[in-house]
Short mmCIF file of C-alpha atoms (C1' of nucleotides) in Angstrom, two decimals:
data_model
loop_
_atom_site.label_atom_id
_atom_site.label_comp_id
_atom_site.label_asym_id
_atom_site.label_seq_id
_atom_site.Cartn_x
_atom_site.Cartn_y
_atom_site.Cartn_z
CA LEU H 2 94.13 141.76 11.50
CA GLY H 3 97.08 144.13 11.19
CA LEU H 4 97.52 147.71 10.03
CA ASP H 5 98.23 146.66 6.44
CA PHE H 6 94.67 145.40 6.13
CA TYR H 7 93.13 148.75 7.09
CA ALA H 8 95.67 150.99 5.34
CA ARG H 9 94.01 150.74 1.93
CA THR H 10 91.16 152.59 0.24
CA ALA H 11 87.72 151.94 1.78
CA ASP H 12 86.28 150.13 -1.23
CA LEU H 13 89.03 147.47 -1.04
CA VAL H 14 88.73 147.12 2.72
CA ALA H 15 84.96 146.95 2.61
CA LYS H 16 85.04 144.09 0.14
CA ASP H 17 87.74 142.23 2.08
CA CYS H 18 85.86 142.64 5.35
CA LEU H 19 83.23 140.18 4.11
CA GLY H 20 83.74 136.87 5.88
CA LYS H 21 85.98 138.40 8.57
CA VAL H 22 84.90 138.13 12.20
CA LEU H 23 84.13 141.21 14.25
CA VAL H 24 85.03 140.59 17.90
CA PHE H 25 84.10 142.74 20.91
CA ASN H 26 85.49 141.93 24.35
CA ASP H 27 82.54 143.37 26.26
CA ASP H 28 83.84 143.46 29.81
CA GLY H 29 85.02 139.85 29.61
CA VAL H 30 82.17 138.62 27.39
CA LEU H 31 83.44 137.88 23.87
CA ARG H 32 80.83 138.82 21.28
CA LYS H 33 81.50 137.64 17.74
CA GLY H 34 79.82 138.12 14.39
CA ARG H 35 80.87 137.22 10.85
CA ILE H 36 80.64 140.26 8.59
CA VAL H 37 78.30 139.72 5.60
CA GLU H 38 77.52 143.28 4.52
CA THR H 39 79.53 146.51 4.37
CA GLU H 40 79.60 149.92 2.69
CA ALA H 41 82.58 152.07 1.66
CA TYR H 42 82.72 155.82 2.14
CA LEU H 43 85.48 157.49 0.15
CA GLY H 44 86.42 160.63 2.00
CA VAL H 45 85.73 164.34 1.40
CA GLN H 46 84.87 163.93 -2.31
CA ASP H 47 82.15 161.39 -1.44
CA LEU H 48 78.90 163.33 -0.92
CA ALA H 49 77.40 160.42 1.01
CA SER H 50 80.14 160.58 3.63
CA HIS H 51 80.04 162.73 6.75
CA ALA H 52 83.58 163.66 5.79
CA SER H 53 82.30 165.56 2.74
CA LYS H 54 81.22 168.41 5.00
CA GLY H 55 84.82 168.85 6.07
CA GLN H 56 86.58 168.08 9.29
CA THR H 57 84.42 168.68 12.34
CA LYS H 58 84.49 167.54 15.96
CA ARG H 59 82.38 164.51 15.04
CA THR H 60 84.28 163.45 11.95
CA GLN H 61 87.80 164.20 13.09
CA ILE H 62 88.49 160.54 13.86
CA MET H 63 87.94 159.74 10.19
CA PHE H 64 90.76 162.11 9.26
CA GLY H 65 93.16 160.19 11.46
CA SER H 66 95.02 156.91 10.97
CA ALA H 67 93.60 153.70 9.59
CA GLY H 68 92.42 151.04 12.04
CA PHE H 69 90.40 153.29 14.33
CA VAL H 70 86.69 153.04 15.10
CA TYR H 71 84.15 155.73 14.18
CA VAL H 72 80.80 155.32 15.92
CA TYR H 73 77.98 157.81 15.67
CA LEU H 74 74.39 158.03 16.82
CA ILE H 75 71.66 158.50 14.22
CA TYR H 76 68.00 159.45 14.66
CA GLY H 77 68.68 159.59 18.37
CA ILE H 78 68.41 155.83 18.64
CA TYR H 79 70.81 153.81 16.52
CA HIS H 80 74.57 153.51 16.55
CA MET H 81 76.56 153.03 13.34
CA PHE H 82 79.88 151.18 13.58
CA ASN H 83 82.59 152.23 11.12
CA ILE H 84 86.25 151.46 10.55
CA VAL H 85 88.64 154.21 9.42
CA THR H 86 90.81 153.11 6.51
CA ASP H 87 93.46 154.33 4.05
CA LYS H 88 96.08 156.93 4.87
CA LYS H 89 95.81 159.77 7.34
CA ASP H 90 93.61 162.68 6.16
CA SER H 91 91.93 160.64 3.39
CA ALA H 92 88.92 160.17 5.69
CA HIS H 93 87.95 156.85 4.14
CA ALA H 94 85.69 154.62 6.23
CA VAL H 95 83.84 151.32 6.09
CA LEU H 96 80.36 150.90 7.60
CA ILE H 97 79.60 147.45 8.95
CA ARG H 98 75.97 146.85 7.92
CA ALA H 99 75.30 143.23 8.89
CA VAL H 100 76.90 140.25 10.58
CA GLU H 101 76.03 136.61 11.04
CA PRO H 102 75.81 135.88 14.80
CA LEU H 103 78.55 133.56 16.11
CA GLU H 104 78.90 134.08 19.89
CA ASN H 105 77.08 136.01 22.59
CA ILE H 106 74.79 137.90 20.25
CA VAL H 107 71.46 139.16 21.61
CA GLY H 108 68.86 139.86 18.94
CA LYS H 109 69.06 140.37 15.19
CA THR H 110 72.14 141.54 13.35
CA ASP H 111 70.80 142.20 9.84
CA GLY H 112 71.24 145.98 9.81
CA PRO H 113 73.78 148.52 10.98
CA GLY H 114 71.68 149.76 13.90
CA LYS H 115 70.58 146.29 14.87
CA LEU H 116 74.04 144.73 14.90
CA CYS H 117 75.35 147.44 17.25
CA LYS H 118 72.47 146.79 19.60
CA ALA H 119 72.97 143.02 19.43
CA MET H 120 76.71 143.29 20.10
CA ASN H 121 76.33 146.08 22.68
CA LEU H 122 78.43 148.50 20.62
CA ASP H 123 77.88 152.22 21.21
CA MET H 124 79.70 155.55 21.60
CA LYS H 125 82.00 153.99 24.21
CA GLN H 126 83.86 152.29 21.32
CA ASN H 127 84.19 155.54 19.33
CA LYS H 128 87.82 156.44 18.58
CA LEU H 129 89.24 153.12 19.87
CA SER H 130 91.96 151.33 17.90
CA LEU H 131 91.18 147.96 16.32
CA LEU H 132 94.88 147.08 16.74
CA ASP H 133 94.99 147.05 20.53
CA GLY H 134 91.49 147.75 21.85
CA PRO H 135 88.58 145.62 23.05
CA VAL H 136 87.24 145.51 19.46
CA TRP H 137 89.06 143.91 16.55
CA LEU H 138 88.73 141.85 13.38
CA GLU H 139 89.82 138.24 13.03
CA GLN H 140 90.33 135.99 10.05
CA GLY H 141 87.08 134.28 9.19
CA SER H 142 85.73 132.21 6.29
CA THR H 143 85.60 133.18 2.62
CA PRO H 144 82.28 134.68 1.51
CA GLU H 145 80.39 132.46 -0.95
CA ARG H 146 79.26 135.04 -3.47
CA ILE H 147 80.21 138.71 -3.24
CA GLN H 148 77.66 141.07 -4.74
CA THR H 149 77.76 144.84 -5.15
CA SER H 150 75.05 147.49 -5.14
CA ALA H 151 74.40 151.19 -4.49
CA ARG H 152 74.56 152.24 -0.87
CA ILE H 153 71.42 152.41 1.26
CA GLY H 154 69.80 155.58 2.57
CA ILE H 155 71.96 158.19 0.87
CA ASP H 156 69.63 159.48 -1.88
CA TYR H 157 70.82 163.00 -1.17
CA ALA H 158 74.34 162.16 -2.33
CA LYS H 159 73.78 163.39 -5.93
CA ASP H 160 76.46 161.99 -8.25
CA TRP H 161 77.52 159.52 -5.59
CA LYS H 162 74.19 157.91 -4.78
CA ASP H 163 74.47 155.18 -7.40
CA ALA H 164 78.13 154.33 -6.81
CA PRO H 165 78.49 150.56 -6.31
CA LEU H 166 80.04 150.78 -2.88
CA ARG H 167 77.87 148.33 -0.94
CA PHE H 168 79.25 144.82 -0.67
CA PHE H 169 77.46 141.78 0.65
CA ASP H 170 77.55 137.98 0.57
CA ALA H 171 74.58 137.10 -1.62
CA ARG H 172 74.36 133.62 -0.09
CA SER H 173 73.98 134.84 3.47
CA SER H 174 70.54 135.10 4.98
CA PHE H 175 71.78 137.72 7.40
CA VAL H 176 72.23 140.63 5.00
CA SER H 177 69.89 143.54 5.66
CA PRO H 178 66.39 143.19 4.15
CA ARG H 179 66.81 146.34 2.05
CA ARG H 180 67.91 146.07 -1.55
"C1'" DC O 18 70.46 179.42 21.83
"C1'" DG O 19 67.05 177.59 18.08
"C1'" DT O 20 66.57 174.92 14.20
"C1'" DC O 21 67.09 171.09 11.29
"C1'" DA O 22 68.15 166.70 9.19
"C1'" DG O 23 70.15 162.34 9.49
"C1'" DA O 24 74.90 156.07 6.44
"C1'" DT O 25 67.68 153.44 10.72
"C1'" DT O 26 64.13 150.60 12.45
"C1'" DC O 27 59.61 149.42 13.96
"C1'" DT O 28 54.72 149.73 13.68
"C1'" DC O 29 51.02 150.25 11.62
"C1'" DT O 30 47.96 150.60 7.02
"C1'" DG F 30 54.64 152.75 1.96
"C1'" DA F 31 54.13 156.25 5.52
"C1'" DG F 32 55.14 158.11 10.03
"C1'" DA F 33 57.21 158.17 14.53
"C1'" DA F 34 60.87 157.56 17.81
"C1'" DT F 35 64.69 160.54 19.89
"C1'" DC F 36 69.31 163.04 20.18
"C1'" DT F 37 73.55 165.04 18.55
"C1'" DG F 38 76.36 167.89 15.63
"C1'" DA F 39 76.43 171.59 12.56
"C1'" DC F 40 75.16 175.93 11.47
"C1'" DG F 41 72.82 180.46 11.61
"C1'" DC F 42 71.42 184.28 14.48
#
DNA sequence: CGTCAGATTCTCT
DNA sequence: GAGAATCTGACGC
Protein backbone atom coordinates (compact mmCIF):
# COMPACT_ATOMS: atom_id res chain seq x y z
CA LEU A 1 0.00 0.00 0.00
CA GLY A 2 1.14 3.53 -0.72
CA LEU A 3 1.76 6.61 1.37
CA ASP A 4 -1.81 7.86 0.92
CA PHE A 5 -3.08 4.91 2.90
CA TYR A 6 -0.94 5.74 5.96
CA ALA A 7 -1.15 9.54 5.78
CA ARG A 8 -4.51 9.72 7.56
CA THR A 9 -5.55 9.82 11.20
CA ALA A 10 -4.89 6.59 13.10
CA ASP A 11 -8.55 5.73 13.69
CA LEU A 12 -9.23 5.68 9.94
CA VAL A 13 -6.08 3.71 9.17
CA ALA A 14 -6.72 1.22 11.98
CA LYS A 15 -10.17 0.46 10.65
CA ASP A 16 -8.95 0.13 7.06
CA CYS A 17 -6.11 -2.15 8.09
CA LEU A 18 -8.64 -4.90 8.84
CA GLY A 19 -8.45 -7.46 6.04
CA LYS A 20 -5.11 -6.17 4.75
CA VAL A 21 -2.16 -8.53 4.65
CA LEU A 22 0.95 -7.87 6.74
CA VAL A 23 4.02 -9.22 4.93
CA PHE A 24 7.52 -9.66 6.36
CA ASN A 25 10.38 -10.73 4.12
CA ASP A 26 12.35 -12.47 6.85
CA ASP A 27 15.71 -13.06 5.19
CA GLY A 28 14.06 -14.58 2.12
CA VAL A 29 11.19 -16.25 3.98
CA LEU A 30 7.89 -14.47 3.27
CA ARG A 31 5.70 -14.47 6.34
CA LYS A 32 2.13 -13.32 5.83
CA GLY A 33 -0.85 -12.70 8.08
CA ARG A 34 -4.26 -11.14 7.43
CA ILE A 35 -4.95 -8.37 9.93
CA VAL A 36 -8.12 -8.95 11.99
CA GLU A 37 -7.60 -6.68 15.01
CA THR A 38 -6.04 -3.24 15.49
CA GLU A 39 -6.02 -0.28 17.86
CA ALA A 40 -5.59 3.43 17.11
CA TYR A 41 -3.48 5.78 19.25
CA LEU A 42 -4.17 9.43 18.57
CA GLY A 43 -1.00 11.30 19.42
CA VAL A 44 0.03 13.54 22.33
CA GLN A 45 -3.52 14.25 23.48
CA ASP A 46 -4.24 10.51 23.82
CA LEU A 47 -3.33 9.50 27.39
CA ALA A 48 -3.10 5.85 26.34
CA SER A 49 -0.35 6.61 23.83
CA HIS A 50 3.35 6.65 24.62
CA ALA A 51 3.36 9.90 22.68
CA SER A 52 1.31 11.60 25.43
CA LYS A 53 4.48 11.81 27.55
CA GLY A 54 6.07 13.92 24.86
CA GLN A 55 8.80 13.21 22.40
CA THR A 56 11.50 10.96 23.81
CA LYS A 57 14.20 8.77 22.33
CA ARG A 58 11.80 5.84 22.25
CA THR A 59 8.80 7.64 20.79
CA GLN A 60 10.59 9.90 18.33
CA ILE A 61 9.75 7.64 15.39
CA MET A 62 6.06 8.29 16.06
CA PHE A 63 6.63 11.99 15.56
CA GLY A 64 8.04 11.36 12.09
CA SER A 65 6.37 10.64 8.77
CA ALA A 66 3.56 8.20 8.14
CA GLY A 67 4.38 4.71 6.91
CA PHE A 68 7.16 3.94 9.38
CA VAL A 69 7.28 1.08 11.89
CA TYR A 70 7.33 1.61 15.67
CA VAL A 71 8.28 -1.51 17.63
CA TYR A 72 8.83 -1.57 21.37
CA LEU A 73 9.47 -4.20 24.00
CA ILE A 74 7.05 -4.54 26.88
CA TYR A 75 7.41 -6.44 30.16
CA GLY A 76 10.85 -7.46 28.98
CA ILE A 77 9.36 -10.18 26.82
CA TYR A 78 6.90 -9.10 24.17
CA HIS A 79 7.26 -6.91 21.13
CA MET A 80 4.44 -4.63 19.96
CA PHE A 81 4.25 -3.81 16.25
CA ASN A 82 2.87 -0.39 15.33
CA ILE A 83 2.47 1.69 12.18
CA VAL A 84 3.01 5.46 12.26
CA THR A 85 0.21 7.33 10.52
CA ASP A 86 -1.10 10.83 9.75
CA LYS A 87 1.11 13.84 9.20
CA LYS A 88 4.53 14.50 10.66
CA ASP A 89 4.50 15.47 14.36
CA SER A 90 0.94 14.24 14.94
CA ALA A 91 2.37 11.06 16.48
CA HIS A 92 -0.59 8.94 15.49
CA ALA A 93 -0.02 5.17 15.41
CA VAL A 94 -1.84 1.91 14.81
CA LEU A 95 -1.11 -1.19 16.90
CA ILE A 96 -1.55 -4.51 15.09
CA ARG A 97 -3.19 -6.76 17.68
CA ALA A 98 -4.02 -9.95 15.80
CA VAL A 99 -3.64 -11.57 12.39
CA GLU A 100 -4.96 -14.68 10.71
CA PRO A 101 -1.99 -16.86 9.66
CA LEU A 102 -1.51 -17.17 5.89
CA GLU A 103 2.11 -18.16 5.19
CA ASN A 104 5.14 -19.22 7.22
CA ILE A 105 3.63 -18.46 10.60
CA VAL A 106 4.97 -20.31 13.64
CA GLY A 107 2.59 -20.41 16.58
CA LYS A 108 -0.48 -18.40 17.51
CA THR A 109 -1.21 -14.90 16.25
CA ASP A 110 -4.20 -13.87 18.39
CA GLY A 111 -2.50 -11.13 20.38
CA PRO A 112 0.01 -8.32 19.76
CA GLY A 113 2.88 -10.08 21.53
CA LYS A 114 2.05 -13.45 20.05
CA LEU A 115 1.82 -12.27 16.45
CA CYS A 116 5.25 -10.65 16.66
CA LYS A 117 6.71 -13.89 17.97
CA ALA A 118 4.93 -15.94 15.30
CA MET A 119 6.12 -13.66 12.49
CA ASN A 120 9.60 -13.17 13.98
CA LEU A 121 9.12 -9.42 14.27
CA ASP A 122 11.23 -7.59 16.87
CA MET A 123 13.29 -4.43 17.46
CA LYS A 124 15.18 -5.03 14.21
CA GLN A 125 12.12 -3.77 12.35
CA ASN A 126 11.82 -0.63 14.48
CA LYS A 127 12.01 2.57 12.42
CA LEU A 128 11.86 0.80 9.05
CA SER A 129 9.65 2.16 6.27
CA LEU A 130 6.66 0.15 5.09
CA LEU A 131 7.10 1.75 1.66
CA ASP A 132 10.47 0.22 0.79
CA GLY A 133 11.50 -2.10 3.62
CA PRO A 134 11.25 -5.84 4.28
CA VAL A 135 7.87 -5.27 5.95
CA TRP A 136 4.80 -3.94 4.17
CA LEU A 137 1.02 -4.17 3.80
CA GLU A 138 -0.76 -5.69 0.82
CA GLN A 139 -4.32 -5.56 -0.36
CA GLY A 140 -6.27 -8.41 1.24
CA SER A 141 -9.92 -9.38 1.56
CA THR A 142 -12.78 -7.33 3.00
CA PRO A 143 -13.48 -8.00 6.68
CA GLU A 144 -16.88 -9.63 7.25
CA ARG A 145 -18.11 -7.61 10.19
CA ILE A 146 -16.18 -4.73 11.71
CA GLN A 147 -16.79 -4.18 15.40
CA THR A 148 -15.44 -1.49 17.73
CA SER A 149 -14.59 -1.50 21.42
CA ALA A 150 -12.47 0.22 24.05
CA ARG A 151 -8.77 -0.51 23.84
CA ILE A 152 -7.18 -3.27 25.92
CA GLY A 153 -4.82 -2.78 28.84
CA ILE A 154 -4.92 0.99 29.14
CA ASP A 155 -7.05 1.48 32.28
CA TYR A 156 -4.69 4.24 33.40
CA ALA A 157 -5.67 6.44 30.44
CA LYS A 158 -8.38 8.36 32.33
CA ASP A 159 -10.73 10.11 29.90
CA TRP A 160 -9.35 8.09 27.03
CA LYS A 161 -9.75 4.60 28.42
CA ASP A 162 -13.25 4.08 27.04
CA ALA A 163 -12.65 5.60 23.62
CA PRO A 164 -13.85 3.18 20.92
CA LEU A 165 -10.50 2.86 19.18
CA ARG A 166 -10.14 -0.90 18.94
CA PHE A 167 -11.29 -2.43 15.68
CA PHE A 168 -11.72 -6.11 14.90
CA ASP A 169 -13.45 -8.48 12.51
CA ALA A 170 -16.16 -10.03 14.67
CA ARG A 171 -16.37 -13.06 12.38
CA SER A 172 -12.73 -13.97 12.71
CA SER A 173 -11.70 -16.64 15.18
CA PHE A 174 -8.22 -15.14 15.35
CA VAL A 175 -9.01 -11.96 17.30
CA SER A 176 -7.43 -11.83 20.75
CA PRO A 177 -9.35 -13.67 23.50
CA ARG A 178 -9.76 -10.48 25.55
CA ARG A 179 -12.94 -8.46 25.25
C1' DC B 1 22.96 5.12 39.15
C1' DG B 2 18.38 3.33 41.36
C1' DT B 3 13.70 2.91 40.88
C1' DC B 4 9.47 1.95 38.71
C1' DA B 5 5.80 0.65 35.64
C1' DG B 6 4.37 -1.03 31.35
C1' DA B 7 -0.54 -0.83 24.49
C1' DT B 8 1.21 -8.91 27.51
C1' DT B 9 1.01 -13.72 28.10
C1' DC B 10 1.26 -17.99 30.52
C1' DT B 11 0.56 -20.79 34.49
C1' DC B 12 -1.52 -21.96 38.03
C1' DT B 13 -5.80 -21.76 41.52
C1' DG C 1 -8.51 -14.00 38.77
C1' DA C 2 -3.87 -13.53 40.60
C1' DG C 3 1.08 -13.56 40.07
C1' DA C 4 5.36 -14.07 37.61
C1' DA C 5 8.47 -13.50 33.80
C1' DT C 6 12.11 -10.00 32.30
C1' DC C 7 14.05 -5.56 30.26
C1' DT C 8 14.03 -0.89 28.60
C1' DG C 9 13.05 3.95 28.78
C1' DA C 10 12.00 7.70 31.65
C1' DC C 11 12.81 10.18 35.51
C1' DG C 12 14.64 11.56 40.05
C1' DC C 13 18.71 11.97 42.89
